mmCIF file with all atom_site columns, C-alpha atoms in Angstrom:
data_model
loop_
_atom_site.group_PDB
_atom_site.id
_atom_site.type_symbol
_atom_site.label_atom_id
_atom_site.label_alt_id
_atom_site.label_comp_id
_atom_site.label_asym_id
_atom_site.label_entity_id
_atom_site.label_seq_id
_atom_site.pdbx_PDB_ins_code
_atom_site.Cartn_x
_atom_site.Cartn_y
_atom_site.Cartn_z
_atom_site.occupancy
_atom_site.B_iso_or_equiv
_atom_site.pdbx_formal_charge
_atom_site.auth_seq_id
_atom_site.auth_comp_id
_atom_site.auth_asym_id
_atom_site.auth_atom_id
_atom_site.pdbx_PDB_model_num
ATOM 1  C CA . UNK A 1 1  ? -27.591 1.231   20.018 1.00 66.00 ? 1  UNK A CA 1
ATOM 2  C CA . UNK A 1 2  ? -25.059 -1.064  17.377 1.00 72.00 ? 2  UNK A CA 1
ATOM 3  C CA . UNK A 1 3  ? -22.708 0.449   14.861 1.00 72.00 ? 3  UNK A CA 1
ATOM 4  C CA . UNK A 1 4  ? -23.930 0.222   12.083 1.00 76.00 ? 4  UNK A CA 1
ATOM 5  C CA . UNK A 1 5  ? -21.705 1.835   9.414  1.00 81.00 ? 5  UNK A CA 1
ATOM 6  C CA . UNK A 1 6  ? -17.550 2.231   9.221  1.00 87.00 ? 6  UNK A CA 1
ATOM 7  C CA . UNK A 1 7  ? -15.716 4.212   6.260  1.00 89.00 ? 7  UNK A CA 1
ATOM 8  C CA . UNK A 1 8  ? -12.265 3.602   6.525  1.00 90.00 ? 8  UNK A CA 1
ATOM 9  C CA . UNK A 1 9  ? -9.774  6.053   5.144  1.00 91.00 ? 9  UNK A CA 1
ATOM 10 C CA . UNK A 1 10 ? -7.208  5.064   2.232  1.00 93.00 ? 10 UNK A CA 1
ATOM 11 C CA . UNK A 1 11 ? -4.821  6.868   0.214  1.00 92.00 ? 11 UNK A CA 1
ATOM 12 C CA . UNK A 1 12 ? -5.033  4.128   -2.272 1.00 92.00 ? 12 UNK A CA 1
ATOM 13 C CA . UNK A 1 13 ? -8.436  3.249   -3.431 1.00 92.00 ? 13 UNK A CA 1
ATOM 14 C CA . UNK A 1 14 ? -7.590  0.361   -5.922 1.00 92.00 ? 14 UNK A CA 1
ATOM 15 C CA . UNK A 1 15 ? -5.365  -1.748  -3.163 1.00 92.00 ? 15 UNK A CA 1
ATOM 16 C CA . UNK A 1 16 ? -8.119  -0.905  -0.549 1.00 92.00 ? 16 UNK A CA 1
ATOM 17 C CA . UNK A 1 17 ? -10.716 -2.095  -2.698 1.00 93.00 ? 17 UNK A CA 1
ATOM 18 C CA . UNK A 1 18 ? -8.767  -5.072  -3.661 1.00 92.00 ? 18 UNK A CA 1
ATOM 19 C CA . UNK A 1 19 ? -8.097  -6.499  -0.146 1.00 92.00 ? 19 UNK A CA 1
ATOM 20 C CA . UNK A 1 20 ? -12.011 -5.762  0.921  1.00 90.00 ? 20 UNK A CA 1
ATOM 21 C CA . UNK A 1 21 ? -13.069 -7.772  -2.290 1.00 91.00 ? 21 UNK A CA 1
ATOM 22 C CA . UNK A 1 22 ? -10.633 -11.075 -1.084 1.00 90.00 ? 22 UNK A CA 1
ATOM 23 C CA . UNK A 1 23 ? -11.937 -10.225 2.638  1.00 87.00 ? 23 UNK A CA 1
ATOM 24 C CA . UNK A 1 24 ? -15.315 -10.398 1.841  1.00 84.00 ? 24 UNK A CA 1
ATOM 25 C CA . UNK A 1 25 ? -15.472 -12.980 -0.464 1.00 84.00 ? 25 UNK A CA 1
ATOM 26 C CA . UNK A 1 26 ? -14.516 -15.346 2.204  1.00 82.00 ? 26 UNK A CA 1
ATOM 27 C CA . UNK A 1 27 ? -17.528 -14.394 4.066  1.00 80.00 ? 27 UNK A CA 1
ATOM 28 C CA . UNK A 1 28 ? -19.929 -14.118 0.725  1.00 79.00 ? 28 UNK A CA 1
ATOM 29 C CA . UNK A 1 29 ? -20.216 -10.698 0.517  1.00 80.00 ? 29 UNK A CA 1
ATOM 30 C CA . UNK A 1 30 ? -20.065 -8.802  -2.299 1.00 82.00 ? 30 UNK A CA 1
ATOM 31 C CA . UNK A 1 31 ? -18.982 -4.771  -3.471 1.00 91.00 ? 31 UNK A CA 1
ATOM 32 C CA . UNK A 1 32 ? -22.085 -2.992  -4.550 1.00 90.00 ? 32 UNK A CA 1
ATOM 33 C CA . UNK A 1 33 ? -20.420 0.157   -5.638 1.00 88.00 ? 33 UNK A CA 1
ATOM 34 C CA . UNK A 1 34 ? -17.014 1.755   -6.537 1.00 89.00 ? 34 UNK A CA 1
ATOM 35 C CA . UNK A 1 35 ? -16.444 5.464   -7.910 1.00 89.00 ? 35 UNK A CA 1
ATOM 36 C CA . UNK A 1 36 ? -12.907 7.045   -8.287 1.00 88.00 ? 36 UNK A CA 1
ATOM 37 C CA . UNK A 1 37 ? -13.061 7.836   -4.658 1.00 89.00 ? 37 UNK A CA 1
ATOM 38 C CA . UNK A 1 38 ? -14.901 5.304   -2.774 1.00 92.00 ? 38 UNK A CA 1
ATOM 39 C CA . UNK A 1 39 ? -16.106 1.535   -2.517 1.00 94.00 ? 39 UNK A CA 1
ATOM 40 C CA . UNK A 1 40 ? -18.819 -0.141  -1.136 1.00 91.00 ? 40 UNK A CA 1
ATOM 41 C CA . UNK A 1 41 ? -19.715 -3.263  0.831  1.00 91.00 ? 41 UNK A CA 1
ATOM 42 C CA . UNK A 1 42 ? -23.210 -3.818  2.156  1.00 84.00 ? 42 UNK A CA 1
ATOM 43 C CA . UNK A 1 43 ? -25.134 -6.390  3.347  1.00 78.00 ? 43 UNK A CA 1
ATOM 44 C CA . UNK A 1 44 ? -27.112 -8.321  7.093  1.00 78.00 ? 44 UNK A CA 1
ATOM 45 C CA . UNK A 1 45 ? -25.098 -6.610  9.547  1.00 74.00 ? 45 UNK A CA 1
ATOM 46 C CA . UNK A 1 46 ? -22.296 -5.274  7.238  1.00 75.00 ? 46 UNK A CA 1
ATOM 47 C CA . UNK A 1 47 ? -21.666 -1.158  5.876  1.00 84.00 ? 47 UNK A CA 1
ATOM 48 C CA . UNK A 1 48 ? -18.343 -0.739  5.031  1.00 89.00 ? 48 UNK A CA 1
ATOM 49 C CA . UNK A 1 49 ? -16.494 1.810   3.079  1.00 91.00 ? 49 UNK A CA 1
ATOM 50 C CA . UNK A 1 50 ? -13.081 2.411   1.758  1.00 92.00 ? 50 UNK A CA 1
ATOM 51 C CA . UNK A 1 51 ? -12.412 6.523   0.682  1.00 92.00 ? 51 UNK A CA 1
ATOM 52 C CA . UNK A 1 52 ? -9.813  9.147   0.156  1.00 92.00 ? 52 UNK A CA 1
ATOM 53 C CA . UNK A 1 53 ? -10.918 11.824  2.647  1.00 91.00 ? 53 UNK A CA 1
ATOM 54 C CA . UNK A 1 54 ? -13.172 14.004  2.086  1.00 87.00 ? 54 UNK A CA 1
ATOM 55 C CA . UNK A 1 55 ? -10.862 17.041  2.860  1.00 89.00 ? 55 UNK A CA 1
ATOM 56 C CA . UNK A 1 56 ? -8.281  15.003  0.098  1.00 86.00 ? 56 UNK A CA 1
ATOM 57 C CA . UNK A 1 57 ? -5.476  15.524  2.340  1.00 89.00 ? 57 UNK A CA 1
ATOM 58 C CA . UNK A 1 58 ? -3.678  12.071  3.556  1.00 90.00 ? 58 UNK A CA 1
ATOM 59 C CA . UNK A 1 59 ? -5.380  9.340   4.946  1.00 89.00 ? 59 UNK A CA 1
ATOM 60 C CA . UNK A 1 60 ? -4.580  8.607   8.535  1.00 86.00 ? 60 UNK A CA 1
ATOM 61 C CA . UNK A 1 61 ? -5.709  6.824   11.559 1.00 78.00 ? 61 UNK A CA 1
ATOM 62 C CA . UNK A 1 62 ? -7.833  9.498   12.164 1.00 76.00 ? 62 UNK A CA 1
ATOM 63 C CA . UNK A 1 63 ? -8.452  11.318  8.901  1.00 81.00 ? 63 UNK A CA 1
ATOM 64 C CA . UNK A 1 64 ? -11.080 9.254   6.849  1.00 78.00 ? 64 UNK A CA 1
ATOM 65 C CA . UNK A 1 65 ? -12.554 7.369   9.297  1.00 80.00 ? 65 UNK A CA 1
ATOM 66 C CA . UNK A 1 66 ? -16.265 7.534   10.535 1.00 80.00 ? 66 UNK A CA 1
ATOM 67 C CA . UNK A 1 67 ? -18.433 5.580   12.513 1.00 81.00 ? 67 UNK A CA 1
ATOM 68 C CA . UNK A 1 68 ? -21.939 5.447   12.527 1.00 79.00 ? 68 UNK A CA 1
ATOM 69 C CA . UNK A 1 69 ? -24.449 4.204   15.151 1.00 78.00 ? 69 UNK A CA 1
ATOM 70 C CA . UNK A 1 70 ? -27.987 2.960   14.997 1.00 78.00 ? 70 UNK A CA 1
ATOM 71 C CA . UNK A 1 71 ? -29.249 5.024   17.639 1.00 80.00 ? 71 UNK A CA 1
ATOM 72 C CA . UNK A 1 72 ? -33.352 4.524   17.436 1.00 80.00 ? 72 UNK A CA 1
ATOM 73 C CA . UNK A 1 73 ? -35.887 7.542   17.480 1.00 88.00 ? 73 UNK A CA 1
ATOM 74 C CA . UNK A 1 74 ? -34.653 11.211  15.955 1.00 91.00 ? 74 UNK A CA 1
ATOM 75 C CA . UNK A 1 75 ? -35.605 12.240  19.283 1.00 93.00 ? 75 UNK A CA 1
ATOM 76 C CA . UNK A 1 76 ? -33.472 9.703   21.021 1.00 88.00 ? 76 UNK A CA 1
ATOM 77 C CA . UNK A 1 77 ? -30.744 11.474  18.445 1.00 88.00 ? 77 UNK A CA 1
ATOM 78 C CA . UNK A 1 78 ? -31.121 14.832  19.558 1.00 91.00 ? 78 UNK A CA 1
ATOM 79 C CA . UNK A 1 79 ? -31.079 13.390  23.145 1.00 89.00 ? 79 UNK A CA 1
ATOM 80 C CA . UNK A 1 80 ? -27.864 11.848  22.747 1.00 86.00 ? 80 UNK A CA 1
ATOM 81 C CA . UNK A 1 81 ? -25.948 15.087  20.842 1.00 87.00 ? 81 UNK A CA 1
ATOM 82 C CA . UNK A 1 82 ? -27.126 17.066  23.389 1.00 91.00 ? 82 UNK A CA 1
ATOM 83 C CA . UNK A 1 83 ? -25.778 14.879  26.022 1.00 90.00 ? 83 UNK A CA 1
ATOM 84 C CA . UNK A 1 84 ? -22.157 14.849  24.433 1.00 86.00 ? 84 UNK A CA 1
ATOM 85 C CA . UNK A 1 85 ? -21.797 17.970  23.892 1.00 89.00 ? 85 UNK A CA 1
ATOM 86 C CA . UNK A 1 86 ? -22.514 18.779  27.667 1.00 89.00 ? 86 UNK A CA 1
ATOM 87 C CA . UNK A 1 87 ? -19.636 15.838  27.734 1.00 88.00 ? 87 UNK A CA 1
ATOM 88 C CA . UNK A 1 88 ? -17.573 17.998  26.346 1.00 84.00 ? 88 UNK A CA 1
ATOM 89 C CA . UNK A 1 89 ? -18.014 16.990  22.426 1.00 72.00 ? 89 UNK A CA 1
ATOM 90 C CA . UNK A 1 90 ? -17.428 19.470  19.437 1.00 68.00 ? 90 UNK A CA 1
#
């Protein structure tokens, strides 16, 4: 299992956008989309996004952000859910 994706909340999508561009350009990567809500960064071992929530309420440490693993099979998926939840998960 590796992460594989991270969106990162903003309340500004211009600055956000802006700092990722300068970030990433020191490591040759480039934005491969923008809309008026969300940018996008991909590339070898890279998914990052930058986006107002998706409930458009302020962006915090907590509201906007997402994290997304590479887990394997769909079955391996189900597996795992099911194990979390009996962890306590919602």
């Amino acid at each position: 299992m590796q992460m594989n994706c991270f969106v990162v909340g903003t309340n500004d999508v211009a600055a956000a956008t802006h700092f990722y561009d300068q970030l990433f350009g020191q490591l040759g990567k480039e934005r491969v989309s923008r809309t008026d809500r969300m940018t996008y960064w991909l590339g070898p071992g890279l998914t990052l996004a930058t986006t107002i929530p998706f409930d458009e309420t302020q962006a915090t440490n907590s509201n906007g952000t997402v994290v997304g693993f590479s887990i394997g099979s769909a079955e391996d998926v189900k597996r795992l859910y099911a194990f979390t939840m009996g962890l306590g998960g919602e």
